[in-house]
PDB file of C-alpha atoms in Angstrom:
ATOM      1  CA  MET A 147     -30.151  -7.767 -27.755  1.00 46.00           C
ATOM      2  CA  MET A 148     -28.358  -5.144 -29.834  1.00 45.00           C
ATOM      3  CA  LYS A 149     -30.305  -1.918 -30.155  1.00 41.00           C
ATOM      4  CA  THR A 150     -30.029   1.431 -31.744  1.00 39.00           C
ATOM      5  CA  PRO A 151     -32.187   4.041 -30.045  1.00 44.00           C
ATOM      6  CA  SER A 152     -34.946   3.549 -32.629  1.00 49.00           C
ATOM      7  CA  ARG A 153     -34.577  -0.091 -33.710  1.00 70.00           C
ATOM      8  CA  GLN A 154     -33.914  -3.515 -32.331  1.00 84.00           C
ATOM      9  CA  TRP A 155     -32.001  -6.175 -34.272  1.00 90.00           C
ATOM     10  CA  PRO A 156     -34.118  -8.986 -35.726  1.00 92.00           C
ATOM     11  CA  THR A 157     -33.436 -12.131 -33.691  1.00 93.00           C
ATOM     12  CA  ASP A 158     -31.964 -14.075 -36.620  1.00 94.00           C
ATOM     13  CA  LYS A 159     -29.504 -11.289 -37.432  1.00 95.00           C
ATOM     14  CA  VAL A 160     -28.279 -10.696 -33.868  1.00 94.00           C
ATOM     15  CA  THR A 161     -27.845 -14.451 -33.505  1.00 94.00           C
ATOM     16  CA  ALA A 162     -25.893 -14.579 -36.766  1.00 95.00           C
ATOM     17  CA  LEU A 163     -23.560 -11.807 -35.580  1.00 96.00           C
ATOM     18  CA  ARG A 164     -23.033 -13.497 -32.230  1.00 95.00           C
ATOM     19  CA  LEU A 165     -22.170 -16.728 -34.061  1.00 95.00           C
ATOM     20  CA  GLY A 166     -19.622 -14.923 -36.238  1.00 94.00           C
ATOM     21  CA  GLN A 167     -21.637 -14.549 -39.476  1.00 95.00           C
ATOM     22  CA  ARG A 168     -21.042 -11.501 -41.695  1.00 97.00           C
ATOM     23  CA  LEU A 169     -23.953  -9.248 -42.571  1.00 98.00           C
ATOM     24  CA  VAL A 170     -24.153  -6.770 -45.456  1.00 98.00           C
ATOM     25  CA  ALA A 171     -26.288  -3.745 -46.325  1.00 97.00           C
ATOM     26  CA  GLU A 172     -26.476  -2.015 -49.674  1.00 96.00           C
ATOM     27  CA  VAL A 173     -26.326   1.759 -49.259  1.00 96.00           C
ATOM     28  CA  ARG A 174     -26.338   4.792 -51.506  1.00 96.00           C
ATOM     29  CA  ALA A 175     -23.373   4.805 -53.866  1.00 95.00           C
ATOM     30  CA  SER A 176     -21.208   7.802 -54.680  1.00 93.00           C
ATOM     31  CA  GLY A 177     -22.651   8.212 -58.157  1.00 94.00           C
ATOM     32  CA  PRO A 178     -23.969   6.639 -61.345  1.00 96.00           C
ATOM     33  CA  GLY A 179     -22.336   3.347 -62.261  1.00 94.00           C
ATOM     34  CA  ARG A 180     -21.351   2.690 -58.656  1.00 96.00           C
ATOM     35  CA  ARG A 181     -22.727   0.339 -55.969  1.00 95.00           C
ATOM     36  CA  ALA A 182     -21.971   0.618 -52.270  1.00 96.00           C
ATOM     37  CA  LEU A 183     -22.078  -1.974 -49.516  1.00 97.00           C
ATOM     38  CA  VAL A 184     -21.452  -1.889 -45.788  1.00 98.00           C
ATOM     39  CA  GLU A 185     -20.294  -5.097 -44.147  1.00 97.00           C
ATOM     40  CA  ILE A 186     -20.269  -6.063 -40.501  1.00 98.00           C
ATOM     41  CA  ARG A 187     -17.638  -8.733 -40.018  1.00 97.00           C
ATOM     42  CA  PRO A 188     -17.470 -10.337 -36.569  1.00 96.00           C
ATOM     43  CA  ASP A 189     -13.830 -10.848 -35.630  1.00 94.00           C
ATOM     44  CA  VAL A 190     -12.747 -14.472 -35.296  1.00 90.00           C
ATOM     45  CA  THR A 191     -11.021 -15.418 -32.069  1.00 90.00           C
ATOM     46  CA  GLU A 192      -8.948 -18.401 -31.069  1.00 92.00           C
ATOM     47  CA  ALA A 193     -12.006 -19.754 -29.231  1.00 90.00           C
ATOM     48  CA  ASP A 194     -14.008 -19.518 -32.482  1.00 89.00           C
ATOM     49  CA  THR A 195     -11.324 -21.449 -34.355  1.00 90.00           C
ATOM     50  CA  GLU A 196     -11.260 -24.126 -31.671  1.00 93.00           C
ATOM     51  CA  ALA A 197     -15.054 -24.452 -31.765  1.00 90.00           C
ATOM     52  CA  ARG A 198     -15.013 -24.704 -35.578  1.00 90.00           C
ATOM     53  CA  ASP A 199     -12.351 -27.419 -35.396  1.00 93.00           C
ATOM     54  CA  GLN A 200     -14.658 -29.318 -33.034  1.00 94.00           C
ATOM     55  CA  GLY A 201     -17.604 -28.945 -35.448  1.00 91.00           C
ATOM     56  CA  TRP A 202     -19.690 -26.202 -33.836  1.00 92.00           C
ATOM     57  CA  LYS A 203     -20.071 -22.416 -33.737  1.00 90.00           C
ATOM     58  CA  ARG A 204     -19.577 -20.422 -30.586  1.00 90.00           C
ATOM     59  CA  ALA A 205     -21.923 -17.551 -29.671  1.00 91.00           C
ATOM     60  CA  ASP A 206     -20.309 -14.471 -28.155  1.00 89.00           C
ATOM     61  CA  GLN A 207     -22.258 -11.444 -26.938  1.00 86.00           C
ATOM     62  CA  ALA A 208     -19.006  -9.541 -26.312  1.00 88.00           C
ATOM     63  CA  ARG A 209     -17.669 -10.033 -29.838  1.00 93.00           C
ATOM     64  CA  THR A 210     -15.631  -7.369 -31.656  1.00 96.00           C
ATOM     65  CA  PHE A 211     -16.860  -6.277 -35.097  1.00 97.00           C
ATOM     66  CA  THR A 212     -15.149  -4.689 -38.082  1.00 98.00           C
ATOM     67  CA  LEU A 213     -17.324  -2.448 -40.249  1.00 98.00           C
ATOM     68  CA  ARG A 214     -16.339  -1.416 -43.769  1.00 98.00           C
ATOM     69  CA  HIS A 215     -18.187   0.781 -46.243  1.00 97.00           C
ATOM     70  CA  TRP A 216     -17.067   0.024 -49.821  1.00 96.00           C
ATOM     71  CA  ASP A 217     -17.998   1.835 -53.021  1.00 96.00           C
ATOM     72  CA  TYR A 218     -17.583  -0.371 -56.135  1.00 95.00           C
ATOM     73  CA  ASP A 219     -17.657  -0.001 -59.895  1.00 93.00           C
ATOM     74  CA  ALA A 220     -21.059  -1.602 -60.553  1.00 92.00           C
ATOM     75  CA  ASP A 221     -19.871  -3.328 -63.744  1.00 90.00           C
ATOM     76  CA  ARG A 222     -17.157  -5.199 -61.846  1.00 87.00           C
ATOM     77  CA  LEU A 223     -19.233  -6.615 -58.971  1.00 86.00           C
ATOM     78  CA  ASP A 224     -19.955  -9.880 -60.776  1.00 85.00           C
ATOM     79  CA  GLY A 225     -16.402 -10.432 -61.925  1.00 79.00           C
ATOM     80  CA  PHE A 226     -13.125 -11.636 -60.554  1.00 84.00           C
ATOM     81  CA  ASP A 227     -11.682  -8.108 -60.464  1.00 86.00           C
ATOM     82  CA  TYR A 228     -14.458  -6.558 -58.365  1.00 87.00           C
ATOM     83  CA  ASP A 229     -11.841  -4.716 -56.294  1.00 85.00           C
ATOM     84  CA  LEU A 230     -10.499  -2.697 -59.256  1.00 89.00           C
ATOM     85  CA  GLY A 231     -11.814   0.815 -58.790  1.00 87.00           C
ATOM     86  CA  ALA A 232     -13.260  -0.035 -55.378  1.00 92.00           C
ATOM     87  CA  VAL A 233     -12.974   2.683 -52.750  1.00 94.00           C
ATOM     88  CA  LEU A 234     -12.994   2.114 -48.998  1.00 96.00           C
ATOM     89  CA  VAL A 235     -15.219   4.980 -47.877  1.00 97.00           C
ATOM     90  CA  LYS A 236     -14.861   4.387 -44.146  1.00 97.00           C
ATOM     91  CA  ALA A 237     -14.089   1.690 -41.619  1.00 98.00           C
ATOM     92  CA  ALA A 238     -14.529   1.213 -37.892  1.00 98.00           C
ATOM     93  CA  THR A 239     -14.076  -1.361 -35.173  1.00 98.00           C
ATOM     94  CA  ALA A 240     -16.741  -1.917 -32.540  1.00 97.00           C
ATOM     95  CA  THR A 241     -15.955  -3.662 -29.296  1.00 95.00           C
ATOM     96  CA  GLY A 242     -19.239  -5.228 -28.269  1.00 93.00           C
ATOM     97  CA  GLU A 243     -22.829  -4.811 -29.324  1.00 92.00           C
ATOM     98  CA  PRO A 244     -23.446  -1.383 -27.714  1.00 93.00           C
ATOM     99  CA  GLU A 245     -20.507   0.118 -29.616  1.00 95.00           C
ATOM    100  CA  LEU A 246     -21.740  -1.525 -32.828  1.00 96.00           C
ATOM    101  CA  ALA A 247     -25.143   0.090 -32.308  1.00 94.00           C
ATOM    102  CA  ALA A 248     -23.495   3.482 -31.744  1.00 95.00           C
ATOM    103  CA  ILE A 249     -21.462   3.223 -34.956  1.00 96.00           C
ATOM    104  CA  LEU A 250     -24.523   2.217 -36.963  1.00 96.00           C
ATOM    105  CA  GLU A 251     -26.383   5.209 -35.579  1.00 95.00           C
ATOM    106  CA  THR A 252     -23.478   7.518 -36.483  1.00 96.00           C
ATOM    107  CA  TRP A 253     -23.408   6.055 -39.996  1.00 97.00           C
ATOM    108  CA  HIS A 254     -27.227   6.461 -40.243  1.00 96.00           C
ATOM    109  CA  LEU A 255     -27.792   2.741 -40.731  1.00 96.00           C
ATOM    110  CA  ASP A 256     -30.622   0.655 -39.359  1.00 95.00           C
ATOM    111  CA  PRO A 257     -30.317  -3.017 -38.352  1.00 95.00           C
ATOM    112  CA  ASP A 258     -33.179  -3.849 -40.735  1.00 93.00           C
ATOM    113  CA  GLN A 259     -30.962  -2.867 -43.686  1.00 95.00           C
ATOM    114  CA  PHE A 260     -28.577  -5.756 -43.044  1.00 97.00           C
ATOM    115  CA  VAL A 261     -29.027  -9.131 -44.699  1.00 97.00           C
ATOM    116  CA  TYR A 262     -26.918 -12.214 -45.274  1.00 96.00           C
ATOM    117  CA  PRO A 263     -24.197 -11.762 -47.930  1.00 95.00           C
ATOM    118  CA  TRP A 264     -25.786 -14.314 -50.274  1.00 95.00           C
ATOM    119  CA  GLN A 265     -28.908 -12.129 -50.412  1.00 95.00           C
ATOM    120  CA  THR A 266     -26.901  -9.296 -51.977  1.00 93.00           C
ATOM    121  CA  ASP A 267     -24.423  -8.712 -54.778  1.00 90.00           C
ATOM    122  CA  ASP A 268     -21.631  -8.564 -52.188  1.00 91.00           C
ATOM    123  CA  PRO A 269     -18.483  -9.711 -53.991  1.00 89.00           C
ATOM    124  CA  ALA A 270     -16.436 -10.653 -50.901  1.00 81.00           C
TER     125      ALA A 270
END
């Protein structure tokens, strides 16, 4: 299971990541009127596409992940133009779960902060 030195991923979340499901955490924004989110997006491979076409999801413990920290204009999150005024604060790519854990530690994020996108105001 994915671990940071202090925390272990909840089983449902590590399973979601291994199956290719995005997770999102709301973090401190740059200032008033702003909202910030960090997404972990598992990269989709040809094998994932083939599995989807066959009607199932493929688990992969060696998956690559893209992390992005976005800072948004809070008033635009609910609208079509949520990306206007959005700022990409930082981004990283993690090859495998250990590297993902290391990036999260560097970014001072805990696995418990991450939830499914529909449980947040994530506009993506």
